[in-house]
Short mmCIF file of C-alpha atoms in Angstrom, two decimals:
data_model
loop_
_atom_site.label_atom_id
_atom_site.label_comp_id
_atom_site.label_asym_id
_atom_site.label_seq_id
_atom_site.Cartn_x
_atom_site.Cartn_y
_atom_site.Cartn_z
CA MET A 1 -155.95 -3.72 -63.47
CA LYS A 2 -153.52 -2.17 -61.04
CA ARG A 3 -151.50 -5.33 -60.97
CA ILE A 4 -150.94 -5.38 -64.74
CA VAL A 5 -149.78 -1.57 -64.69
CA LEU A 6 -147.40 -2.50 -61.76
CA LEU A 7 -146.13 -5.58 -63.68
CA SER A 8 -145.52 -3.61 -66.98
CA PHE A 9 -143.81 -0.82 -65.00
CA GLY A 10 -141.50 -3.39 -63.22
CA LEU A 11 -140.79 -5.10 -66.62
CA ALA A 12 -139.93 -1.66 -68.17
CA LEU A 13 -137.81 -0.98 -65.21
CA TRP A 14 -135.87 -4.33 -65.63
CA LEU A 15 -135.79 -4.19 -69.56
CA GLY A 16 -134.37 -0.65 -69.51
CA PRO A 17 -130.93 -1.21 -68.32
CA LEU A 18 -130.93 -4.57 -70.33
CA ALA A 19 -131.66 -2.79 -73.54
CA VAL A 20 -129.05 -0.13 -72.67
CA SER A 21 -126.47 -2.86 -72.07
CA VAL A 22 -127.37 -4.63 -75.29
CA ALA A 23 -127.13 -1.27 -77.20
CA ALA A 24 -123.68 -0.66 -75.59
CA GLY A 25 -122.52 -4.01 -76.47
CA LEU A 26 -123.61 -3.53 -80.08
CA LYS A 27 -121.90 -0.10 -80.12
CA TRP A 28 -118.57 -1.52 -78.86
CA ARG A 29 -118.53 -4.39 -81.32
#
C-alpha cells in the first residue's frame, strides 16, 4: 500500500512540471 502511494506521489511530482510545460507551450502558440 505504501509503495502505491509513493509511486503515485512520484508520478504526480514528475507529471506536474510536464503538464505546466505543456500548458505553457499551448499558451505561447
